[in-house]
Amino acid sequence: MFHDEAKIYVKSGDGGDGMISFRREKYVSMGGPDGGDGGDGGSIIFVVNPKINSLFTFHRQVHFRADNGKHGGRKKQTGATGETLRLEVPAGTIIREAESGDLLADLVRVGDEFVAVRGGRGGHGNTRFADSTHRAPQVADRGEPGQEMWLNLELKLIADVGLVGLPNAGKSTLLSAISSARPKVAAYPFTTLAPNLGVVEIGEERVVFADIPGLIEGASQGIGLGHGFLRHIERTRVLVHLVDGSAAEPLEDWAKINQELALYDVKLEDKPQLVVLTKMDLNDAEAWEPLVAEEVKKRGYDFHSISSVTQTGLREMLFKVQKMLAEALPIEEVLDEDEDIVIRPEVDEDLFTIEEVDDGWRVRGVRIERIASMTYWEFDATVLRFQRILDGMGITAALEKAGAEAGDTVYIGDEVLEWQDERY
C-alpha cells in the first residue's frame, strides 16, 4: 500500500547534567573545582533519500527518540554526546507541526536536511564558573531538556511526467506498457487508489512517470480522491492527459479534468500538456480521433493517439514527451516555485510574556524557561544566579509591575516558585 501521509512523534535527547565537584589538593580552597560539562543530547534530522518513494516507514513506527547526553564527571570529564537520529524521507516530503499546521520544512532535493528537534545543551560543570573572585564555585547547570512535538508528514511526488485523466482512461495500462511498473489494471473506475511510479528509458534518457489516480468532477473541492492526489501533479514538469477514446463524450471529459486542475492550482494551466486519445484498438476511438485532434490543436495543445494494448503509437508518444521535457522548465525551477526548503520562523529567545493565572503568575519565554529547567534548585548559589538572570532580563520588574506579591506562585516552564519580597 502506498503511504503519502503520516503523523509521528519526535523527541530529541536531553543534555547531560554538569557536575559540581572539587579535587582534593592541599592548600587549594575546597580542593579546586573539577566538575565536567554534560554532553549534548542527540537531535532528530530528516534527510532526503532518493531511493525511498513513500512514507511507509512512518506507519510501522510512530515514536522516535534520540539519545540523551551523558552527565559530566569528576576531573573535568565531559559527558558523551547523545547520538543524533537521522530519519530518511522521500524527495517531496513536507513537514508540518501537527498542532498548529505550520509549515516547518519542504524537502525536495537529494541531500536536503531539516533539524526537526535539536538536542538539549549539556549543562556546564562548576569548572566553567571559576574566576578570579569565585575560585571555588558551587554552581553548575543541569542539562537542557530535549524538544518534543508531533509532526504531520505529507508527500508530494516529484516526477518528470504526470499521467492524468478520468478513472479508467488507461493510465495504469499505459504505465505498465512503457515501464517495468506493474500497477493494478481492471475495467472499473478507481482501479488505482495510490500513485504509481515508473521509470521509462527514452533513448539514453531515464524519465520518471507518475500514474496519478483518476480524478472526477469536483476533485478540487475534495470530492472522490480529491486533494489526496491532486497535490502530486504540482511537481511534475509535463502532463500527459489521457482521454478515453471509447467514452461517450471524450472532449467533455478532457474539459472537466482541465477545469479541476485549474481550480486546484491556476499554475497547472501553464504546465506543458500532451493530450493522448487512448484505446485506439476500439472502433469508437477511431471515430472520435479526427474531431478530438482538431479541437485539441485548436486550443494550442499537442495531440497524439495510442493503444496500450496493441502498443500502437507508444514509441512516437514517448519521443513527443522527450521533446516537451527538453523545452520544459528544469525540475529545479519547478521546485523553486514552491515554498523555501525550511521556513520555520526565527524566534527571539529573550522575549517573554507574563500572564496572571488562577493561582498565580505564568512566565513564558524560550530562554527563561530553558534556564529554569537547567537550574539546580537545591543549591543556594545556583538559585541566586537564577535571580540575577531574572533581574537582568527585566522579568523581576515586569512581575512587580503586573502586581506579583509575596507568597504568590510563579510558574516558569515546569518549575513552581514562590515569590518573596527578598526574591527567591
Coordinates of C-alpha atoms in Angstrom, one line a residue:
M1 CA 0.0 0.0 0.0
F2 CA 1.3 3.5 -0.9
H3 CA 1.6 5.8 2.1
D4 CA 1.8 9.6 1.4
E5 CA 0.8 10.9 4.8
A6 CA 1.9 10.2 8.3
K7 CA 1.7 11.6 11.8
I8 CA 4.7 11.0 14.1
Y9 CA 6.1 12.0 17.5
V10 CA 9.7 13.1 17.8
K11 CA 11.8 13.9 20.9
S12 CA 15.4 15.0 20.9
G13 CA 17.8 13.9 23.7
D14 CA 18.2 15.7 27.0
G15 CA 21.5 17.3 27.7
G16 CA 23.6 15.7 30.4
D17 CA 23.9 17.5 33.8
G18 CA 27.1 19.5 34.6
M19 CA 28.8 18.3 37.8
I20 CA 29.7 20.2 41.0
S21 CA 32.9 18.6 42.1
F22 CA 36.2 19.6 43.8
R23 CA 39.5 17.9 43.5
R24 CA 41.5 17.1 46.7
E25 CA 44.6 19.2 46.7
K26 CA 46.4 20.6 49.7
Y27 CA 46.3 24.4 50.2
V28 CA 43.6 24.9 47.5
S29 CA 40.2 26.1 48.6
M30 CA 37.8 23.1 48.7
G31 CA 40.3 21.3 46.6
G32 CA 39.6 23.4 43.5
P33 CA 36.7 22.9 41.0
D34 CA 36.9 20.0 38.6
G35 CA 33.3 19.3 37.7
G36 CA 32.9 18.4 33.9
D37 CA 30.2 19.5 31.5
G38 CA 27.3 17.3 30.4
G39 CA 27.2 16.0 26.9
D40 CA 24.7 17.5 24.4
G41 CA 21.6 15.4 23.6
G42 CA 21.1 14.0 20.2
S43 CA 19.0 15.8 17.6
I44 CA 16.5 14.4 15.1
I45 CA 17.2 15.2 11.5
F46 CA 15.1 14.5 8.4
V47 CA 17.2 13.8 5.3
V48 CA 16.1 13.1 1.7
N49 CA 16.9 9.6 0.3
P50 CA 16.3 9.3 -3.4
K51 CA 15.7 5.5 -3.1
I52 CA 12.6 6.0 -1.0
N53 CA 9.3 6.9 -2.6
S54 CA 6.7 6.6 0.2
L55 CA 6.2 7.3 3.9
F56 CA 5.6 3.6 4.7
T57 CA 8.3 3.5 7.4
F58 CA 6.4 6.1 9.5
H59 CA 3.3 3.9 9.6
R60 CA 5.3 1.0 11.1
Q61 CA 6.9 3.2 13.7
V62 CA 5.4 6.4 15.1
H63 CA 7.6 7.4 18.0
F64 CA 11.2 8.5 17.5
R65 CA 13.6 9.5 20.3
A66 CA 17.2 10.5 20.1
D67 CA 19.8 9.5 22.8
N68 CA 20.3 11.7 25.9
G69 CA 23.7 13.2 26.6
K70 CA 25.7 11.7 29.5
H71 CA 26.4 13.6 32.7
G72 CA 29.7 15.4 33.3
G73 CA 32.2 13.7 35.6
R74 CA 35.0 14.5 38.0
K75 CA 38.4 15.6 36.8
K76 CA 36.7 17.8 34.2
Q77 CA 35.4 14.9 32.3
T78 CA 32.8 15.9 29.7
G79 CA 29.8 13.5 29.2
A80 CA 29.4 11.8 25.9
T81 CA 27.1 13.4 23.3
G82 CA 23.9 11.6 22.5
E83 CA 23.7 10.0 19.1
T84 CA 21.7 12.0 16.5
L85 CA 18.8 10.2 14.9
R86 CA 18.6 10.7 11.1
L87 CA 15.2 9.8 9.5
E88 CA 15.2 9.2 5.8
V89 CA 12.3 10.5 3.8
P90 CA 11.5 10.7 0.0
A91 CA 12.1 13.8 -2.0
G92 CA 8.9 16.0 -1.9
T93 CA 8.2 15.5 1.8
I94 CA 6.5 18.4 3.6
I95 CA 6.8 18.6 7.3
R96 CA 4.2 20.5 9.4
E97 CA 3.7 21.0 13.1
A98 CA 0.7 18.8 13.9
E99 CA -1.0 21.1 16.4
S100 CA -0.8 24.4 14.6
G101 CA -0.4 23.1 11.0
D102 CA 2.6 25.5 10.5
L103 CA 4.9 24.5 7.7
L104 CA 8.3 23.7 9.0
A105 CA 10.2 22.2 6.1
D106 CA 9.8 21.3 2.4
L107 CA 12.4 18.8 1.4
V108 CA 12.6 18.4 -2.3
R109 CA 16.2 17.8 -3.4
V110 CA 18.6 14.9 -2.7
G111 CA 20.7 15.9 0.3
D112 CA 18.2 18.3 1.8
E113 CA 18.2 18.1 5.6
F114 CA 16.0 19.5 8.3
V115 CA 16.7 19.6 12.0
A116 CA 13.2 18.9 13.4
V117 CA 14.1 18.9 17.1
R118 CA 17.5 20.0 18.4
G119 CA 19.2 18.1 21.2
G120 CA 19.3 19.7 24.6
R121 CA 22.6 21.5 25.5
G122 CA 24.7 19.8 28.1
G123 CA 24.9 21.6 31.4
H124 CA 28.1 23.4 32.5
G125 CA 30.2 21.9 35.3
N126 CA 31.4 24.1 38.1
T127 CA 34.8 24.4 36.5
R128 CA 33.2 26.8 34.0
F129 CA 32.1 29.2 36.7
A130 CA 35.5 29.7 38.3
D131 CA 37.1 33.1 38.0
S132 CA 39.5 35.4 40.0
T133 CA 36.8 36.2 42.6
H134 CA 34.9 32.9 42.7
R135 CA 37.7 30.2 42.9
A136 CA 35.5 27.5 44.4
P137 CA 32.1 28.0 42.8
Q138 CA 29.3 25.7 43.9
V139 CA 27.4 26.4 40.7
A140 CA 26.6 24.2 37.7
D141 CA 23.8 23.7 35.2
R142 CA 21.5 20.8 34.7
G143 CA 21.2 19.5 31.1
E144 CA 18.7 21.3 28.9
P145 CA 15.6 19.1 28.2
G146 CA 15.2 17.9 24.6
Q147 CA 12.5 19.3 22.4
E148 CA 9.4 17.2 21.5
M149 CA 6.5 17.6 19.2
W150 CA 4.0 15.8 16.9
L151 CA 4.6 16.3 13.2
N152 CA 2.5 15.7 10.1
L153 CA 4.4 14.4 7.1
E154 CA 2.9 14.8 3.6
L155 CA 4.5 13.6 0.4
K156 CA 4.2 15.4 -3.0
L157 CA 5.7 13.1 -5.6
I158 CA 8.5 14.5 -7.8
A159 CA 8.3 13.1 -11.3
D160 CA 9.1 14.3 -14.8
V161 CA 5.7 13.3 -16.3
G162 CA 2.3 13.1 -14.6
L163 CA -0.3 10.9 -16.2
V164 CA -3.8 12.4 -15.5
G165 CA -7.3 11.7 -16.7
L166 CA -10.7 10.4 -15.6
P167 CA -10.9 7.0 -13.9
N168 CA -10.3 4.1 -16.3
A169 CA -8.8 6.3 -19.0
G170 CA -5.9 3.9 -19.4
K171 CA -3.2 5.5 -17.2
S172 CA -2.2 2.3 -15.4
T173 CA -2.3 0.3 -18.6
L174 CA 0.0 2.8 -20.3
L175 CA 2.4 2.8 -17.4
S176 CA 2.7 -1.0 -17.4
A177 CA 3.2 -0.9 -21.2
I178 CA 6.1 1.6 -21.2
S179 CA 7.9 0.7 -18.0
S180 CA 8.5 -2.2 -15.6
A181 CA 5.9 -0.9 -13.2
R182 CA 3.0 -3.3 -12.6
P183 CA 0.0 -1.3 -11.4
K184 CA -3.3 -3.0 -10.9
V185 CA -5.4 -2.8 -14.1
A186 CA -9.1 -3.6 -14.4
A187 CA -12.2 -2.4 -16.3
Y188 CA -13.8 -0.5 -13.4
P189 CA -13.3 3.0 -12.0
F190 CA -10.7 3.8 -9.4
T191 CA -8.6 0.7 -10.1
T192 CA -5.6 2.9 -9.0
L193 CA -6.1 4.1 -5.4
A194 CA -2.5 5.3 -5.0
P195 CA 0.1 6.9 -7.3
N196 CA 2.4 4.5 -9.1
L197 CA 5.9 5.5 -10.4
G198 CA 7.6 4.0 -13.4
V199 CA 11.0 4.7 -15.0
V200 CA 10.9 4.8 -18.8
E201 CA 14.0 4.8 -20.9
I202 CA 13.7 7.1 -24.0
G203 CA 16.9 6.8 -26.0
E204 CA 19.6 7.4 -23.4
E205 CA 17.4 9.3 -21.0
R206 CA 15.6 7.9 -18.0
V207 CA 12.2 9.6 -17.4
V208 CA 10.1 9.1 -14.3
F209 CA 6.3 8.8 -15.0
A210 CA 3.8 9.2 -12.2
D211 CA 0.4 7.5 -12.7
I212 CA -2.0 9.8 -10.7
P213 CA -5.2 8.1 -9.6
G214 CA -8.3 9.0 -11.6
L215 CA -9.8 12.4 -11.0
I216 CA -13.5 13.2 -11.2
E217 CA -15.6 16.4 -11.4
G218 CA -15.3 18.2 -8.0
A219 CA -11.9 16.8 -7.2
S220 CA -10.5 20.3 -6.5
Q221 CA -13.1 20.5 -3.7
G222 CA -12.0 17.2 -2.3
I223 CA -14.7 15.0 -4.0
G224 CA -13.7 11.5 -4.8
L225 CA -9.9 11.1 -4.3
G226 CA -9.7 14.9 -4.5
H227 CA -6.8 16.7 -2.8
G228 CA -5.2 13.5 -1.8
F229 CA -3.7 13.1 -5.2
L230 CA -4.0 16.5 -7.0
R231 CA -1.0 17.7 -4.9
H232 CA 1.2 15.1 -6.7
I233 CA 0.6 16.8 -10.0
E234 CA 2.2 20.1 -8.8
R235 CA 5.7 18.8 -9.0
T236 CA 5.7 17.3 -12.4
R237 CA 7.3 19.0 -15.4
V238 CA 4.9 17.8 -18.1
L239 CA 1.4 16.4 -18.0
V240 CA 0.2 13.6 -20.3
H241 CA -3.6 13.9 -20.2
L242 CA -5.2 10.6 -21.2
V243 CA -8.7 10.8 -22.8
D244 CA -10.7 7.6 -23.1
G245 CA -11.5 7.1 -26.8
S246 CA -14.4 4.8 -26.0
A247 CA -16.2 7.4 -23.8
A248 CA -19.5 8.9 -24.9
E249 CA -18.0 12.5 -24.9
P250 CA -14.2 12.5 -24.8
L251 CA -13.9 16.2 -25.3
E252 CA -16.2 16.9 -22.3
D253 CA -14.1 14.5 -20.2
W254 CA -10.9 16.4 -21.2
A255 CA -12.5 19.8 -20.4
K256 CA -13.7 18.5 -16.9
I257 CA -10.2 17.5 -15.8
N258 CA -8.6 20.7 -17.1
Q259 CA -11.2 22.6 -15.1
E260 CA -10.4 20.7 -11.9
L261 CA -6.7 21.2 -12.4
A262 CA -7.1 25.0 -12.8
L263 CA -9.5 25.2 -9.8
Y264 CA -6.9 23.4 -7.6
D265 CA -4.0 25.5 -8.7
V266 CA -4.1 28.0 -11.5
K267 CA -0.4 27.4 -12.3
L268 CA -1.3 23.9 -13.5
E269 CA -2.9 25.6 -16.6
D270 CA 0.5 26.7 -17.7
K271 CA 2.2 23.3 -17.3
P272 CA 3.0 21.7 -20.7
Q273 CA 0.3 19.2 -21.6
L274 CA 0.2 16.4 -24.2
V275 CA -3.4 15.2 -24.9
V276 CA -3.5 11.5 -25.7
L277 CA -6.5 9.7 -27.0
T278 CA -6.4 6.1 -25.8
K279 CA -7.9 2.7 -26.7
M280 CA -7.4 3.2 -30.5
D281 CA -7.8 -0.5 -30.9
L282 CA -11.6 0.2 -30.5
N283 CA -13.9 1.5 -33.2
D284 CA -15.3 4.3 -31.1
A285 CA -11.8 5.8 -30.6
E286 CA -11.1 5.7 -34.3
A287 CA -14.3 7.6 -35.0
W288 CA -13.5 10.2 -32.4
E289 CA -9.9 10.8 -33.4
P290 CA -10.3 13.4 -36.1
L291 CA -12.7 15.6 -34.1
V292 CA -10.7 15.4 -30.8
A293 CA -7.4 16.1 -32.6
E294 CA -8.9 19.2 -34.3
E295 CA -10.3 20.6 -31.1
V296 CA -7.2 19.9 -29.0
K297 CA -4.9 21.5 -31.5
K298 CA -7.2 24.5 -32.0
R299 CA -6.8 25.2 -28.2
G300 CA -3.0 25.1 -28.5
Y301 CA -2.2 21.6 -27.1
D302 CA -0.2 18.8 -28.6
F303 CA -2.2 15.7 -29.6
H304 CA -1.4 12.1 -30.0
S305 CA -3.4 8.8 -30.1
I306 CA -2.3 5.4 -28.8
S307 CA -3.4 1.9 -28.0
S308 CA -1.6 0.5 -25.0
V309 CA -3.0 -3.0 -25.7
T310 CA -1.6 -3.2 -29.2
Q311 CA 1.4 -0.9 -28.5
T312 CA 0.3 1.3 -31.3
G313 CA 1.7 4.9 -31.2
L314 CA 3.6 4.4 -27.9
R315 CA 7.1 4.9 -29.3
E316 CA 6.0 8.1 -31.1
M317 CA 4.3 9.4 -28.0
L318 CA 7.4 8.9 -25.9
F319 CA 9.5 10.9 -28.3
K320 CA 7.0 13.7 -28.1
V321 CA 7.2 13.6 -24.3
Q322 CA 11.0 13.7 -24.6
K323 CA 10.8 16.8 -26.8
M324 CA 8.4 18.5 -24.4
L325 CA 10.7 17.8 -21.5
A326 CA 13.6 19.3 -23.3
E327 CA 11.6 22.5 -23.7
A328 CA 10.0 22.5 -20.3
L329 CA 11.4 24.1 -17.1
P330 CA 14.1 22.1 -15.4
I331 CA 13.0 20.4 -12.2
E332 CA 15.0 22.9 -10.1
E333 CA 12.9 25.8 -11.4
V334 CA 9.6 23.9 -11.0
L335 CA 10.6 23.3 -7.3
D336 CA 11.7 26.9 -6.8
E337 CA 8.1 28.0 -7.4
D338 CA 7.2 26.3 -4.1
E339 CA 8.0 27.3 -0.6
D340 CA 11.5 27.6 0.7
I341 CA 13.2 24.4 1.9
V342 CA 12.9 25.4 5.5
I343 CA 10.7 28.3 6.6
R344 CA 10.5 27.8 10.3
P345 CA 10.4 31.4 11.6
E346 CA 13.2 32.6 13.8
V347 CA 12.2 33.3 17.4
D348 CA 13.7 36.0 19.7
E349 CA 14.6 33.8 22.7
D350 CA 14.9 36.8 25.1
L351 CA 11.3 37.7 24.6
F352 CA 8.9 36.8 27.5
T353 CA 5.3 37.2 28.5
I354 CA 3.7 37.4 31.9
E355 CA 0.1 36.1 32.4
E356 CA -2.0 36.1 35.5
V357 CA -3.5 32.6 36.1
D358 CA -6.0 31.4 38.7
D359 CA -3.4 30.5 41.3
G360 CA -0.5 32.9 40.5
W361 CA 1.5 34.0 37.5
R362 CA 2.9 32.3 34.4
V363 CA 6.1 33.5 32.8
R364 CA 6.7 32.2 29.2
G365 CA 9.8 32.7 27.1
V366 CA 12.2 30.4 25.3
R367 CA 15.4 31.5 27.2
I368 CA 14.0 31.9 30.7
E369 CA 12.2 28.5 30.5
R370 CA 15.4 26.8 29.4
I371 CA 17.4 28.4 32.2
A372 CA 14.8 27.4 34.8
S373 CA 14.9 23.8 33.6
M374 CA 18.7 23.8 33.8
T375 CA 18.9 25.2 37.4
Y376 CA 20.0 23.2 40.4
W377 CA 17.3 24.4 42.8
E378 CA 18.9 22.6 45.7
F379 CA 21.9 24.8 45.8
D380 CA 21.7 28.4 47.1
A381 CA 24.4 29.6 44.8
T382 CA 22.5 28.5 41.7
V383 CA 19.3 29.9 43.0
L384 CA 20.9 33.3 43.5
R385 CA 22.4 33.1 39.9
F386 CA 18.8 32.5 38.6
Q387 CA 17.6 35.5 40.5
R388 CA 20.3 37.7 38.9
I389 CA 19.2 36.4 35.5
L390 CA 15.6 37.3 36.2
D391 CA 16.7 40.8 37.2
G392 CA 18.9 41.2 34.1
M393 CA 16.2 40.1 31.7
G394 CA 13.7 42.5 33.3
I395 CA 11.4 39.8 34.4
T396 CA 11.6 40.7 38.1
A397 CA 10.5 44.3 37.3
A398 CA 7.8 43.1 35.0
L399 CA 6.3 40.8 37.6
E400 CA 6.3 43.6 40.2
K401 CA 4.6 45.9 37.8
A402 CA 2.0 43.3 37.0
G403 CA 1.2 43.1 40.7
A404 CA 3.0 40.0 42.0
E405 CA 3.1 40.0 45.8
A406 CA 4.9 38.0 48.4
G407 CA 3.6 34.4 48.6
D408 CA 2.3 34.4 45.0
T409 CA 3.1 31.3 42.9
V410 CA 5.1 31.9 39.8
Y411 CA 5.3 29.2 37.1
I412 CA 8.3 29.2 34.7
G413 CA 8.2 26.1 32.4
D414 CA 7.8 23.1 34.7
E415 CA 9.1 24.9 37.7
V416 CA 6.8 26.1 40.5
L417 CA 8.3 29.0 42.5
E418 CA 7.2 31.2 45.4
W419 CA 7.5 35.0 45.0
Q420 CA 9.1 36.6 48.0
D421 CA 9.9 40.2 49.0
E422 CA 13.6 39.3 49.3
R423 CA 13.2 37.4 46.0
Y424 CA 14.0 33.7 45.5

